[in-house]
Coordinates of C-alpha atoms in Angstrom, one line a residue:
M1 CA 113.3 -22.7 114.3
H2 CA 112.0 -19.2 114.4
T3 CA 109.5 -18.0 117.0
K4 CA 106.5 -16.2 115.5
T5 CA 105.5 -13.0 117.0
D6 CA 101.9 -12.0 117.8
S7 CA 101.8 -9.7 114.8
E8 CA 102.8 -12.5 112.4
V9 CA 100.1 -14.8 113.8
T10 CA 97.5 -12.0 113.4
S11 CA 98.5 -11.4 109.9
L12 CA 98.4 -15.1 109.0
D13 CA 94.8 -15.4 110.4
A14 CA 93.6 -12.4 108.4
S15 CA 95.2 -13.7 105.2
S16 CA 93.7 -17.2 105.7
T17 CA 90.4 -15.6 106.2
T18 CA 90.4 -13.6 103.1
R19 CA 91.7 -16.5 101.0
S20 CA 89.3 -19.2 102.0
P21 CA 86.0 -17.8 103.0
R22 CA 83.6 -20.1 104.9
R23 CA 81.3 -22.0 102.6
P24 CA 77.6 -21.7 103.5
A25 CA 75.6 -24.9 103.4
Y26 CA 71.9 -25.3 102.4
Y27 CA 69.5 -28.2 102.2
V28 CA 67.8 -29.7 99.2
Q29 CA 64.5 -31.6 99.6
S30 CA 64.1 -34.6 97.3
P31 CA 60.9 -36.8 97.2
S32 CA 61.3 -40.5 97.7
H33 CA 58.3 -42.8 96.9
D34 CA 57.5 -46.1 98.7
G35 CA 54.1 -47.5 97.9
E36 CA 51.5 -45.0 99.0
K37 CA 53.8 -43.2 101.5
T38 CA 55.9 -40.2 100.5
T39 CA 58.8 -39.1 102.6
T40 CA 60.9 -36.0 102.4
S41 CA 64.7 -36.5 102.9
F42 CA 67.0 -33.7 103.5
H43 CA 70.7 -33.9 102.4
S44 CA 73.2 -31.6 104.0
T45 CA 75.3 -31.4 100.9
P46 CA 76.9 -28.0 100.4
V47 CA 76.5 -26.6 97.0
I48 CA 78.9 -23.9 95.8
S49 CA 77.9 -21.5 93.2
P50 CA 80.3 -20.8 90.3
M51 CA 81.1 -17.4 91.7
G52 CA 81.9 -18.8 95.2
S53 CA 78.9 -17.0 96.6
P54 CA 76.0 -18.7 98.4
P55 CA 73.0 -19.6 96.2
H56 CA 70.0 -17.4 96.1
S57 CA 67.0 -18.2 98.2
H58 CA 64.6 -18.3 95.2
S59 CA 66.5 -21.3 93.8
S60 CA 65.7 -23.5 96.9
S61 CA 62.1 -22.4 97.1
S62 CA 61.5 -23.2 93.4
R63 CA 63.0 -26.7 93.9
F64 CA 60.9 -27.3 97.0
S65 CA 57.7 -26.2 95.2
G66 CA 58.6 -28.4 92.2
S67 CA 59.1 -31.4 94.4
R68 CA 55.7 -30.8 96.1
K69 CA 54.0 -30.5 92.7
L70 CA 55.6 -33.8 91.7
N71 CA 54.5 -35.5 94.9
N72 CA 50.9 -34.2 94.6
N73 CA 50.8 -35.4 91.0
H74 CA 52.0 -38.8 92.0
R75 CA 49.3 -39.0 94.7
S76 CA 46.6 -37.9 92.3
N77 CA 47.7 -40.4 89.7
T78 CA 48.0 -43.3 92.2
K79 CA 44.9 -43.0 94.5
P80 CA 42.1 -43.5 91.9
W81 CA 43.7 -46.7 90.7
K82 CA 44.0 -48.1 94.2
E83 CA 40.3 -47.3 94.8
I84 CA 39.3 -49.1 91.6
D85 CA 41.3 -52.2 92.6
V86 CA 39.6 -52.3 96.0
I87 CA 36.1 -52.0 94.4
E88 CA 36.9 -54.8 92.0
E89 CA 38.1 -57.1 94.7
E90 CA 34.9 -56.4 96.8
G91 CA 32.8 -57.1 93.7
L92 CA 34.6 -60.4 93.1
L93 CA 34.1 -61.4 96.8
N94 CA 30.4 -60.6 96.6
N95 CA 30.0 -62.6 93.4
Q96 CA 31.8 -65.6 95.0
D97 CA 29.6 -65.5 98.1
H98 CA 26.5 -65.3 96.0
H99 CA 27.7 -68.2 93.9
H100 CA 28.4 -70.3 97.0
S101 CA 25.0 -69.6 98.5
L102 CA 23.2 -70.6 95.2
S103 CA 25.3 -73.8 95.1
R104 CA 24.3 -74.7 98.7
R105 CA 20.7 -74.2 97.8
W106 CA 20.9 -76.4 94.7
Y107 CA 22.7 -79.1 96.7
F108 CA 20.0 -79.0 99.4
L109 CA 17.2 -79.2 96.8
A110 CA 18.9 -82.1 95.0
F111 CA 19.3 -84.0 98.2
I112 CA 15.6 -83.6 99.1
L113 CA 14.5 -84.7 95.6
G114 CA 16.9 -87.6 95.5
F115 CA 15.8 -88.8 99.0
F116 CA 12.1 -88.6 97.9
L117 CA 12.7 -90.5 94.7
L118 CA 14.7 -93.2 96.5
F119 CA 12.1 -93.5 99.2
T120 CA 9.3 -93.8 96.7
L121 CA 11.1 -96.4 94.7
F122 CA 11.8 -98.4 97.9
S123 CA 8.1 -98.2 98.9
L124 CA 7.0 -99.4 95.4
I125 CA 9.4 -102.3 95.6
L126 CA 8.0 -103.4 99.0
W127 CA 4.5 -102.9 97.8
G128 CA 5.2 -105.0 94.7
A129 CA 6.9 -107.7 96.8
S130 CA 4.0 -107.9 99.2
R131 CA 1.3 -108.4 96.5
P132 CA 1.9 -112.1 95.8
M133 CA 1.9 -113.0 99.5
K134 CA -1.8 -113.1 100.1
P135 CA -2.9 -114.8 103.3
H136 CA -4.3 -118.3 102.9
V137 CA -7.7 -119.2 104.4
M138 CA -9.1 -122.7 104.7
I139 CA -12.6 -123.5 106.3
K140 CA -12.2 -126.8 108.2
S141 CA -15.5 -127.7 109.8
I142 CA -18.8 -126.8 111.4
K143 CA -20.3 -128.4 114.4
F144 CA -23.9 -128.0 115.5
E145 CA -24.4 -128.1 119.2
H146 CA -28.1 -127.2 119.3
V147 CA -30.9 -126.8 116.8
R148 CA -34.6 -126.4 117.7
V149 CA -37.6 -125.4 115.8
Q150 CA -40.8 -124.4 117.7
A151 CA -43.9 -122.4 117.1
G152 CA -44.0 -118.7 118.2
S153 CA -44.7 -115.2 117.0
D154 CA -42.6 -112.4 115.7
A155 CA -42.3 -108.8 117.1
T156 CA -45.6 -107.8 115.4
G157 CA -47.5 -110.8 116.8
V158 CA -47.6 -112.8 113.6
A159 CA -47.6 -116.6 114.4
T160 CA -44.8 -118.5 112.8
D161 CA -42.2 -121.2 113.3
M162 CA -39.0 -120.0 115.0
I163 CA -35.6 -121.6 115.0
T164 CA -32.7 -121.5 117.5
V165 CA -29.2 -122.5 116.4
N166 CA -25.8 -122.8 118.2
A167 CA -22.9 -123.9 116.0
T168 CA -19.1 -123.5 115.8
V169 CA -17.2 -122.8 112.7
K170 CA -13.4 -123.5 112.5
F171 CA -10.9 -122.4 109.9
T172 CA -7.2 -121.9 109.5
Y173 CA -5.5 -118.6 108.7
R174 CA -2.0 -118.6 107.4
N175 CA 0.2 -115.5 106.8
K176 CA 2.6 -116.3 103.9
G177 CA 4.5 -113.0 104.2
T178 CA 8.2 -113.4 104.8
F179 CA 8.9 -110.0 106.4
F180 CA 5.6 -108.5 107.6
G181 CA 2.7 -109.4 109.9
V182 CA -1.0 -108.7 109.2
H183 CA -4.0 -107.4 111.1
V184 CA -7.0 -109.6 110.5
S185 CA -10.7 -108.9 110.8
S186 CA -13.9 -110.2 109.1
T187 CA -17.5 -109.4 108.4
P188 CA -20.1 -111.3 110.5
L189 CA -20.3 -115.0 109.6
D190 CA -23.9 -115.5 108.4
L191 CA -25.6 -118.9 108.4
S192 CA -28.7 -118.7 106.3
Y193 CA -31.6 -120.9 105.4
S194 CA -33.7 -120.1 102.3
E195 CA -32.3 -116.5 102.2
I196 CA -33.1 -116.0 105.9
V197 CA -30.2 -115.5 108.3
I198 CA -30.7 -118.0 111.2
G199 CA -27.3 -117.5 112.9
T200 CA -24.6 -114.9 113.1
G201 CA -21.0 -115.0 114.5
N202 CA -18.4 -112.3 115.0
M203 CA -14.8 -113.1 114.8
K204 CA -12.4 -111.3 117.2
K205 CA -9.7 -109.3 115.5
F206 CA -6.1 -110.6 115.8
Y207 CA -2.6 -110.0 114.5
Q208 CA -0.8 -112.7 112.6
S209 CA 3.0 -112.6 112.5
R210 CA 5.0 -113.4 109.4
R211 CA 5.1 -117.0 108.1
S212 CA 2.8 -118.3 110.7
Q213 CA -0.8 -119.7 111.0
R214 CA -3.5 -120.3 113.5
L215 CA -6.8 -122.1 114.0
V216 CA -9.7 -119.7 114.4
S217 CA -13.0 -120.7 116.1
V218 CA -16.2 -118.6 115.7
A219 CA -19.4 -119.3 117.5
V220 CA -22.5 -118.8 115.2
M221 CA -25.8 -118.3 117.1
G222 CA -29.4 -117.4 116.5
S223 CA -32.3 -117.3 119.0
K224 CA -35.9 -117.6 117.9
I225 CA -35.5 -116.4 114.4
P226 CA -38.8 -116.2 112.6
L227 CA -39.1 -118.6 109.6
Y228 CA -42.5 -117.7 108.4
G229 CA -43.6 -120.0 105.5
S230 CA -40.1 -121.5 105.1
G231 CA -40.3 -123.4 108.4
A232 CA -43.1 -125.7 107.5
S233 CA -40.7 -128.5 106.4
L234 CA -38.6 -128.2 109.5
S235 CA -41.2 -128.5 112.2
S236 CA -41.8 -131.7 114.1
T237 CA -43.3 -132.9 117.3
T238 CA -39.8 -133.2 118.9
G239 CA -38.7 -129.7 117.8
M240 CA -35.9 -131.3 115.8
P241 CA -35.9 -131.4 112.0
T242 CA -36.2 -135.0 110.8
L243 CA -34.5 -134.5 107.4
P244 CA -31.2 -132.9 106.4
V245 CA -31.4 -129.2 106.0
P246 CA -29.4 -127.3 103.4
L247 CA -27.7 -124.1 104.7
K248 CA -25.3 -121.5 103.5
L249 CA -22.3 -120.0 105.3
S250 CA -20.8 -116.7 104.0
F251 CA -18.4 -114.1 105.2
E252 CA -15.4 -112.0 104.2
I253 CA -12.0 -112.0 105.8
R254 CA -10.0 -108.7 105.6
S255 CA -6.3 -108.5 106.2
R256 CA -4.1 -105.5 106.3
A257 CA -0.3 -105.4 106.4
Y258 CA 1.9 -102.5 107.6
V259 CA 5.0 -103.0 105.5
L260 CA 6.5 -99.5 105.9
G261 CA 4.6 -98.0 108.8
K262 CA 1.4 -96.5 107.6
L263 CA 2.8 -95.5 104.2
V264 CA 2.8 -98.9 102.6
K265 CA -0.2 -101.0 103.8
P266 CA -1.4 -103.6 101.4
K267 CA -4.9 -105.0 101.9
Y268 CA -6.2 -108.4 101.2
Y269 CA -9.9 -109.4 101.0
K270 CA -11.2 -112.9 100.7
K271 CA -14.9 -113.8 100.4
V272 CA -15.9 -117.3 101.6
H273 CA -19.1 -119.2 100.5
C274 CA -19.8 -122.6 101.9
S275 CA -22.6 -125.1 101.3
V276 CA -23.5 -126.6 104.6
V277 CA -25.9 -129.6 105.2
F278 CA -27.3 -130.0 108.7
D279 CA -27.9 -133.6 109.5
P280 CA -30.1 -134.2 112.6
K281 CA -28.2 -137.3 113.3
K282 CA -24.9 -135.5 113.7
I283 CA -25.4 -133.2 116.6
N284 CA -22.2 -132.3 118.4
V285 CA -20.2 -133.8 115.5
S286 CA -17.8 -131.8 113.4
V287 CA -18.7 -131.8 109.7
S288 CA -15.9 -131.2 107.2
L289 CA -16.2 -128.3 104.9
K290 CA -12.9 -128.5 103.1
K291 CA -14.5 -129.4 99.8
S292 CA -17.7 -127.4 100.3
C293 CA -16.4 -123.8 100.1
T294 CA -15.4 -121.3 97.4
Y295 CA -13.0 -118.4 97.9
D296 CA -13.1 -115.2 96.0

């Protein structure tokens, strides 16, 4: 082995420096695209010119400006399409919301209309079912407790025969309805002789439940009713007619049912006409009228 001197080491360093000059490095900017974001990456790759000399500065600046132009062109070409896509999506969403709101409105209107039709149909069925179930009325009897004919004068002072009557009329009322009750009232019960009303009775209103019946009693009274010329055949020394007296009993029974509240309320009217014969021998005795009445 030979020991190198300082002069040899210096000459070796100088020769190595002249043979292999240090290679300069520069950076190249390359665009990379990821969706809407654009990033710039720098690569520290040394580039050697064919002459072994470092590249000129105008080459790197031209590449950088070209990459910027490419990036700007990409942005200008991409952004409008993105905006159009967003606008189209918003339009579709608005159309869907509008369609859903219209559908809900139509469903609501259809529900209301269907409910109204069903309710009307149900009411008509109930009304039709209640028509044949008219109440049944039967006049049973009349009893005269007191009858008196006496001379007197009317309100104007004209002398005439006057009659006083106390009687009781009984009849049965039957509600044939299977699922509803009825409210019952009537016009005054008029007892007349020769077209002159000699007694009147008022029936109290009542409620009759379904499929049930009751016996109704009404007092018919008249006090000092002027008879004028018609009372000649009735007067007597005892104040009691001596012969049978033909009379008429008439009134109207009114019934109303509330099948579905106050929406369906069928009404039933029945007029009653009875031929009554007062027999002076049958005071305080009930006289049957079962075959003496007509019903309209």
